[in-house]
Coordinates of C-alpha atoms in Angstrom, one line a residue:
M1 CA 225.1 214.4 30.7
S2 CA 225.0 218.3 31.0
Y3 CA 225.0 220.7 27.9
L4 CA 225.5 224.2 27.7
S5 CA 222.6 226.6 27.0
P6 CA 223.1 229.0 24.3
N7 CA 222.9 231.8 26.7
Q8 CA 225.1 230.0 29.3
P9 CA 228.8 231.8 29.6
V10 CA 231.7 229.9 28.7
A11 CA 234.8 230.0 31.1
A12 CA 237.4 232.0 29.7
Y13 CA 241.2 230.8 30.3
P14 CA 244.1 232.9 29.8
A15 CA 246.4 232.1 26.8
P16 CA 249.6 230.1 28.1
R17 CA 252.9 232.1 28.4
S18 CA 255.6 231.0 26.3
S19 CA 258.8 230.6 28.3
A20 CA 261.0 231.1 25.3
P21 CA 262.6 234.6 24.7
P22 CA 261.0 236.7 21.7
E23 CA 262.5 236.3 18.4
P24 CA 264.7 239.0 16.9
D25 CA 263.4 240.7 13.8
L26 CA 263.9 238.3 11.0
A27 CA 264.9 239.4 7.4
R28 CA 261.9 239.3 5.1
V29 CA 261.9 238.1 1.6
D30 CA 259.2 238.7 -1.1
V31 CA 259.0 235.1 -2.9
A32 CA 258.1 237.0 -6.1
D33 CA 261.5 238.9 -6.0
L34 CA 263.3 235.7 -5.2
M35 CA 261.8 233.7 -8.0
E36 CA 262.2 236.5 -10.5
G37 CA 259.1 235.5 -12.5
N38 CA 259.5 231.7 -12.6
R39 CA 257.4 229.1 -10.7
V40 CA 260.4 226.8 -10.0
M41 CA 263.9 227.2 -8.3
H42 CA 266.4 225.3 -6.9
L43 CA 268.1 226.1 -3.6
T44 CA 271.4 224.7 -2.4
L45 CA 272.2 223.9 1.3
N46 CA 275.4 222.1 2.4
D47 CA 275.9 220.3 -1.0
Q48 CA 272.2 219.4 -1.0
V49 CA 269.7 220.5 -3.6
Y50 CA 266.1 221.5 -2.8
T51 CA 263.4 222.6 -5.1
L52 CA 261.1 225.4 -4.4
R53 CA 257.9 225.6 -6.2
I54 CA 254.7 228.0 -6.6
T55 CA 251.6 225.8 -7.0
R56 CA 248.7 226.9 -9.0
A57 CA 247.0 227.6 -5.5
Q58 CA 249.7 230.3 -4.7
K59 CA 251.3 227.9 -1.9
L60 CA 255.0 227.0 -1.5
I61 CA 256.3 223.6 -1.7
L62 CA 260.0 222.8 -0.8
T63 CA 261.2 219.2 -1.8
K64 CA 264.5 217.5 -1.6

């Protein structure tokens, strides 16, 4: 079994190229503005209701 020594260089590989076209500039919405000071809000899409919640750790959770 061979191991790399701390001074041995590691081969660098180029990052893979994406074949997908670049995304257009997307709208950016500040969640604080969207929530208007609330920690929970309901969103609807195609007559389905979703709950968007800000956790104590300042993470977003979207549930159906």
